[in-house]
Coordinates of C-alpha atoms and ligand atoms in Angstrom, one line a residue:
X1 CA 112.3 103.2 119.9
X2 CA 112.4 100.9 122.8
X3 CA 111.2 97.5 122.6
X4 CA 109.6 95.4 125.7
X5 CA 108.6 92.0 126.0
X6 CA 107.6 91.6 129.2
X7 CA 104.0 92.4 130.5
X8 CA 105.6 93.9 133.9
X9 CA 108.0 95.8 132.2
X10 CA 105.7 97.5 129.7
X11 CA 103.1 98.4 132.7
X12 CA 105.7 100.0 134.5
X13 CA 107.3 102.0 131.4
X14 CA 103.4 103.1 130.8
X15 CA 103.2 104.0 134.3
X16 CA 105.9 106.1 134.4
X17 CA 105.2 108.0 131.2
X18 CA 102.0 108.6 132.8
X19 CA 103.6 110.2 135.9
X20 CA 105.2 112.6 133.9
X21 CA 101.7 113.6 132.9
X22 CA 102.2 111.8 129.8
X23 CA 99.6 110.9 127.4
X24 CA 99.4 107.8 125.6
X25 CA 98.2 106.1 122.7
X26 CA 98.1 102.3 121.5
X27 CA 98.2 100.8 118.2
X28 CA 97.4 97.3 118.5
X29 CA 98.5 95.2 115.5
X30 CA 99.0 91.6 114.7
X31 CA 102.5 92.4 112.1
X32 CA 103.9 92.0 109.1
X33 CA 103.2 96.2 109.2
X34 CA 102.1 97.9 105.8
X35 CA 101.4 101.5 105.4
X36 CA 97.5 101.3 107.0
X37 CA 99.1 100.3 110.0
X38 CA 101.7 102.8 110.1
X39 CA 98.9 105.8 109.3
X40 CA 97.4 104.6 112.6
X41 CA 100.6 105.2 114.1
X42 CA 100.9 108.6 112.8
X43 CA 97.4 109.3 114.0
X44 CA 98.9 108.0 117.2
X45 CA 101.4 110.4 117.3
X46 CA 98.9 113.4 116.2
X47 CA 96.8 112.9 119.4
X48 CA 99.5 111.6 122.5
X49 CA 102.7 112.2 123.4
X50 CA 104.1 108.4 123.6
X51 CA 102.8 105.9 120.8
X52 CA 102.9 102.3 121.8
X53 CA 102.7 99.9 119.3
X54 CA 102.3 96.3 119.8
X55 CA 102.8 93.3 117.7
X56 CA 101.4 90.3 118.6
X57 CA 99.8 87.5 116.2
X58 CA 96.8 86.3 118.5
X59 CA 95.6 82.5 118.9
X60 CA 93.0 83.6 120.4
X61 CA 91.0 85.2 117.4
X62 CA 91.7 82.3 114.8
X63 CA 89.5 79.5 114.5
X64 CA 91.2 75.9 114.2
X65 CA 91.1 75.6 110.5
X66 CA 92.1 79.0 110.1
X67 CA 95.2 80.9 109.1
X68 CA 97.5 80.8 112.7
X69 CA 100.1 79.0 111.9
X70 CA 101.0 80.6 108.0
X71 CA 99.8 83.9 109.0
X72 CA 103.3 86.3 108.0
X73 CA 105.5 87.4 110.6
X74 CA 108.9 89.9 110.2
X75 CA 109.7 90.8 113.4
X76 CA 112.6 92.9 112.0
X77 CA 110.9 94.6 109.5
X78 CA 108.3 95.3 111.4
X79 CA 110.6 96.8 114.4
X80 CA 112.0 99.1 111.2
X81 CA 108.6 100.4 109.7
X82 CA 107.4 100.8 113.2
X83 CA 110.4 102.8 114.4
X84 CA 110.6 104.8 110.7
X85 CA 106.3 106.2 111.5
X86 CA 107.2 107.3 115.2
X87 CA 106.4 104.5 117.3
X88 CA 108.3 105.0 120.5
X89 CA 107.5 102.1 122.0
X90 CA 106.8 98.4 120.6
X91 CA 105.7 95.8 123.1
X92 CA 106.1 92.6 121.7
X93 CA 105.3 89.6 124.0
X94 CA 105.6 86.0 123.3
X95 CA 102.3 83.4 123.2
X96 CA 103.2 82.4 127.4
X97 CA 103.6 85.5 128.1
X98 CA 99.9 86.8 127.2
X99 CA 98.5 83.3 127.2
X100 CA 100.3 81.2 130.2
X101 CA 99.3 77.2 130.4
X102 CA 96.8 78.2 133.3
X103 CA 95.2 80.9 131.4
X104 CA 91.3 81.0 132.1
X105 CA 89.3 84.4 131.0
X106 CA 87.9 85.4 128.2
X107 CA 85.6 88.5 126.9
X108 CA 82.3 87.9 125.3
X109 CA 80.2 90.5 123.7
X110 CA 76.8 89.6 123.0
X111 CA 74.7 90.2 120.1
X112 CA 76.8 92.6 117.4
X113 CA 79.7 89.6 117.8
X114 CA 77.4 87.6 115.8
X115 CA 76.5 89.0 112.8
X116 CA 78.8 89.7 110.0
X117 CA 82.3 88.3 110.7
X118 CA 80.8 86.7 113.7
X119 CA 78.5 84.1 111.5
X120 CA 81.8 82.4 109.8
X121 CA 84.0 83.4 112.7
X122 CA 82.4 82.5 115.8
X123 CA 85.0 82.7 118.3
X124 CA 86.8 85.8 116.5
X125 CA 85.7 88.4 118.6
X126 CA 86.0 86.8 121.8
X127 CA 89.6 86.7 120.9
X128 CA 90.0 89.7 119.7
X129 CA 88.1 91.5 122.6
X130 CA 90.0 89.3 125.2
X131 CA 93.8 90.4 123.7
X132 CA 92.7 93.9 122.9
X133 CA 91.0 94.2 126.8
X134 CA 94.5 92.8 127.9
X135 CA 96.5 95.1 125.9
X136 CA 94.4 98.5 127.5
X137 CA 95.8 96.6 131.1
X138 CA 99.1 96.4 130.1
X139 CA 99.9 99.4 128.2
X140 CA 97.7 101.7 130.0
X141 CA 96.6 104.0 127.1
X142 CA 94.6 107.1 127.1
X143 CA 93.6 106.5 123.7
X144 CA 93.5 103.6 121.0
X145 CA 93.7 103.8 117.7
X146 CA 92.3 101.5 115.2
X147 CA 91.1 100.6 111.4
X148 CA 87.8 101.4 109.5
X149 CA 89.2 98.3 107.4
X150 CA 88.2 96.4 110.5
X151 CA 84.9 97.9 110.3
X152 CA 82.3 95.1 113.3
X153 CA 86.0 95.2 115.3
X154 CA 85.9 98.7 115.8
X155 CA 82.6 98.7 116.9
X156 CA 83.2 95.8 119.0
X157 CA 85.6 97.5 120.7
X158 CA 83.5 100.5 121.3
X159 CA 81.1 98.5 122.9
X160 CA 84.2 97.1 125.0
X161 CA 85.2 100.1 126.1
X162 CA 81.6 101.6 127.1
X163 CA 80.3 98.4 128.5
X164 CA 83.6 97.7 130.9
X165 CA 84.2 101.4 131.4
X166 CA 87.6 101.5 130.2
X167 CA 88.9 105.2 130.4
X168 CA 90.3 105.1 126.6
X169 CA 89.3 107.1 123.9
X170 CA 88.8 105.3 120.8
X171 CA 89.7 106.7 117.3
X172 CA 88.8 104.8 114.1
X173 CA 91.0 105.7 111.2
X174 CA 90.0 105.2 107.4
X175 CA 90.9 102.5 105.2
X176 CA 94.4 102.6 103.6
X177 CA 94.0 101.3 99.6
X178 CA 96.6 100.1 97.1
X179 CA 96.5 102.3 94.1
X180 CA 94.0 100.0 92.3
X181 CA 91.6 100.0 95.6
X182 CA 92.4 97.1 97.0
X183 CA 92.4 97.6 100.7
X184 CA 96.1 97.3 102.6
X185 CA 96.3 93.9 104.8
X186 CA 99.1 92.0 105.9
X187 CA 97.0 88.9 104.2
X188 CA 97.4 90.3 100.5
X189 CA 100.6 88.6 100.3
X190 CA 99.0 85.4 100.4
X191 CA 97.4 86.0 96.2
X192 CA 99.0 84.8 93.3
X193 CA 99.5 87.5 90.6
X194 CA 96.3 86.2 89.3
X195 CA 94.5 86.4 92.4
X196 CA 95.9 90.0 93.3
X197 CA 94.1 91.1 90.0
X198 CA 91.2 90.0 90.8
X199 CA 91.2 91.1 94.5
X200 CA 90.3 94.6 93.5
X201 CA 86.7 92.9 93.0
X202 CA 85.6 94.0 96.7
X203 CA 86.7 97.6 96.5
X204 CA 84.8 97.6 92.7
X205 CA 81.4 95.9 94.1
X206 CA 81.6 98.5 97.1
X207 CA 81.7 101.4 94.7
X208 CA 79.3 99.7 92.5
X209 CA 77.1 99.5 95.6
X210 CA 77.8 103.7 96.3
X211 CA 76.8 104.3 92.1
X212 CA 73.7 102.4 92.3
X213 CA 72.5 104.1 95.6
X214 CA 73.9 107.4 94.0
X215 CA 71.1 106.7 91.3
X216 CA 68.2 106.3 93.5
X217 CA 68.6 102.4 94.0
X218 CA 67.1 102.0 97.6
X219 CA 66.7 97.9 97.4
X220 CA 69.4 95.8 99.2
X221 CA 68.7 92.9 98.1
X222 CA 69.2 94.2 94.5
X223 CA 72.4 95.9 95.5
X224 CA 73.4 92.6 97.0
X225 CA 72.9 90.9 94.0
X226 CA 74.4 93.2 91.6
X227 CA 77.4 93.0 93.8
X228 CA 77.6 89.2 94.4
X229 CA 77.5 89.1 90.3
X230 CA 80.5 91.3 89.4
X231 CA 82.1 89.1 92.2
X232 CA 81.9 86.1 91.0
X233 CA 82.7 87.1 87.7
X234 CA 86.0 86.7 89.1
X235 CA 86.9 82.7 88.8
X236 CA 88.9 83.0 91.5
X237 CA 86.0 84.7 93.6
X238 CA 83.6 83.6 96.2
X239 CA 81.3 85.0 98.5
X240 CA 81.2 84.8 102.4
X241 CA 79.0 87.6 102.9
X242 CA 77.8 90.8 101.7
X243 CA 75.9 92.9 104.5
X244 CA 74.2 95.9 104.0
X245 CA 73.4 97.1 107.6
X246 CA 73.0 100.0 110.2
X247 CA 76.4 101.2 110.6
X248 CA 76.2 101.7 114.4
X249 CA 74.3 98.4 115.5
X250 CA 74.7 96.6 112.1
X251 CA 71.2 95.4 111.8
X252 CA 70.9 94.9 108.4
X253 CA 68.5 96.9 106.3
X254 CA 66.3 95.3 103.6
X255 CA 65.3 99.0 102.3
X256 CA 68.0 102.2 102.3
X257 CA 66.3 105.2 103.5
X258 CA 67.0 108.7 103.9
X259 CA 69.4 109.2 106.9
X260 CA 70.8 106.2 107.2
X261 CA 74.2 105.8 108.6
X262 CA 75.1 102.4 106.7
X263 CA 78.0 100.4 106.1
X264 CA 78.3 98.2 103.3
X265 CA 80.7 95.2 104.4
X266 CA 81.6 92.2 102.9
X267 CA 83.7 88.8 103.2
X268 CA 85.3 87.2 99.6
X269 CA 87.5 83.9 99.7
X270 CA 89.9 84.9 96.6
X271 CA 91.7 81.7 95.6
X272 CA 92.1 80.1 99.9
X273 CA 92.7 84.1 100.9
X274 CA 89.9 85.0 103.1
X275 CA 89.9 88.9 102.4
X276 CA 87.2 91.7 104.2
X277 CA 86.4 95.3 103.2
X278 CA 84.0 98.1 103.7
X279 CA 82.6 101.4 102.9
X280 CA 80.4 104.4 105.0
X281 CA 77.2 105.9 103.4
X282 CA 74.6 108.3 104.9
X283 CA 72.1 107.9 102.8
Ligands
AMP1 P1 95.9 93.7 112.1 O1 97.3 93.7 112.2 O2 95.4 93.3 110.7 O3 95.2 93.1 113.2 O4 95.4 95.3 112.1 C1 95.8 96.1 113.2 C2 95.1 97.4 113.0 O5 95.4 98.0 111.8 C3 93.5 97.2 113.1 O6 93.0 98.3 113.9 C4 93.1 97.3 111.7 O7 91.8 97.8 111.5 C5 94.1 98.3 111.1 N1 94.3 98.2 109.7 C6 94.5 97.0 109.0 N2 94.6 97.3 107.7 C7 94.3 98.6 107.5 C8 94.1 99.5 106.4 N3 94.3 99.0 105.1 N4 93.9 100.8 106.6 C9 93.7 101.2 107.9 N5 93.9 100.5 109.0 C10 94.1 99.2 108.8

């Protein structure tokens, strides 16, 4: 596995490959790598013939009072984990190098950047859209892989990629769980025991969610309440959000009905660890 640094380097190590008549897919990824992120590398590797990985923690996509600073970083480990799934290349720049001191554009997307994650993040996906937009430039892919577990980014980034006419397939992979549910992020190692216990909350009110529906329950705001109570039954729990919505423009429904492609998303604080997760229905 090589590893690159430099933004010049890794365009000219993406055009080459492509001169070859190479294809090639991107991972982007903020780190401290766990098994979700290595399934989208092996996804990578199913669908192109060079996998590019990249690691960067973005400022960008944190708000002031947010996580930046503590957020976990192992380069080393990461290189490891990333070399042991089939990465061939990583490209891991440093904060000047993506962001110099006379660094000026950024990406907005309008409408689906402010629902959801948007509400409590506001300048998330501006981030996000501007590093990931950045990332296409530099590594040149022919397709990009990311998480369901990231559920408004991925459509975010579809809407990226149609609206700027970026010549990138997009594949969204599912969400990779812990045994007990919980879904993989490089956050979990943030919880106390205690907390970790409880975190398998969100993956239980989901598939409460799915039973009740299951049973002919069609009312979301009775969905979201039955959720938001074996929530915060946890003491360590508390609710950001809970969105029932269209899982393509993720207006959010007040009544399920037959048909609908929904996704049932939500945003819990356990303990200070801000943690999100997600599940697809048709109904
Ligand atoms: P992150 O490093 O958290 O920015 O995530 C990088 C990519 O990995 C994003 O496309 C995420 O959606 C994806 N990802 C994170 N956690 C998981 C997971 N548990 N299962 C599948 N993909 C994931």
């Amino acid at each position: 596995m090589k590893i690159i640094s430099a933004i010049t380097e890794m365009q000219r190590t993406a055009d080459e490959a492509r001169l070859l008549g190479k294809s090639i897919a991107v991972v982007p990824t903020m780190g401290y790598l766990h098994d979700g992120h290595l399934a989208l590398v092996r996804i990578a590797k199913q669908n192109a013939d060079v996998v590019i990985a990249t690691l960067f923690v973005n400022p960008t996509q944190f708000g002031p009072t947010e996580d930046f600073n503590k957020y976990p970083r192992d380069v080393e480990r990461d290189i490891k984990l990333a070399e042991s799934a089939g990465t061939d290349i990583l490209f891991v720049p440093s904060r000047e190098e993506m962001y110099p001191t006379d660094y000026l554009t950024y990406i907005v997307i309008e409408k689906i950047t402010s629902v959801l994650e948007g509400k409590f993040r506001p300048t998330h996906f501006r981030g996000a859209a501007t590093v990931v937009a950045k990332l296409f430039n530099i590594t040149k892919p022919h397709i990009a892989v990311f998480g369901q577990k990231d559920a408004q980014q991925a459509i975010v980034i579809r809407q990226l990629v149609k609206d700027l006419n970026f010549d990138i397939k997009i594949i969204v992979t599912p969400t990779m769980r812990e045994q007990d549910g919980l879904a993989m992020s490089s956050r979990n190692m943030y919880l106390s025991s205690t907390e970790r216990k409880e975190s398998t909350v969100l993956y239980q009110s989901l598939q409460l969610a799915k039973r009740l529906i299951d049973n002919g329950e069609r009312s979301c705001s009775k969905l979201i309440s039955e959720m938001t109570k074996l929530i915060t039954s946890k003491s360590s729990a508390s609710v950001d959000y809970i969105s029932i919505a269209s899982a393509s423009t993720l207006q959010e429904f007040s009544n399920l009905e037959t048909g609908d492609n929904t996704l049932i998303s939500l945003a819990v604080r356990i303990g200070s660890t801000r943690l999100i997760d997600n599940i697809l229905l048709t109904i």
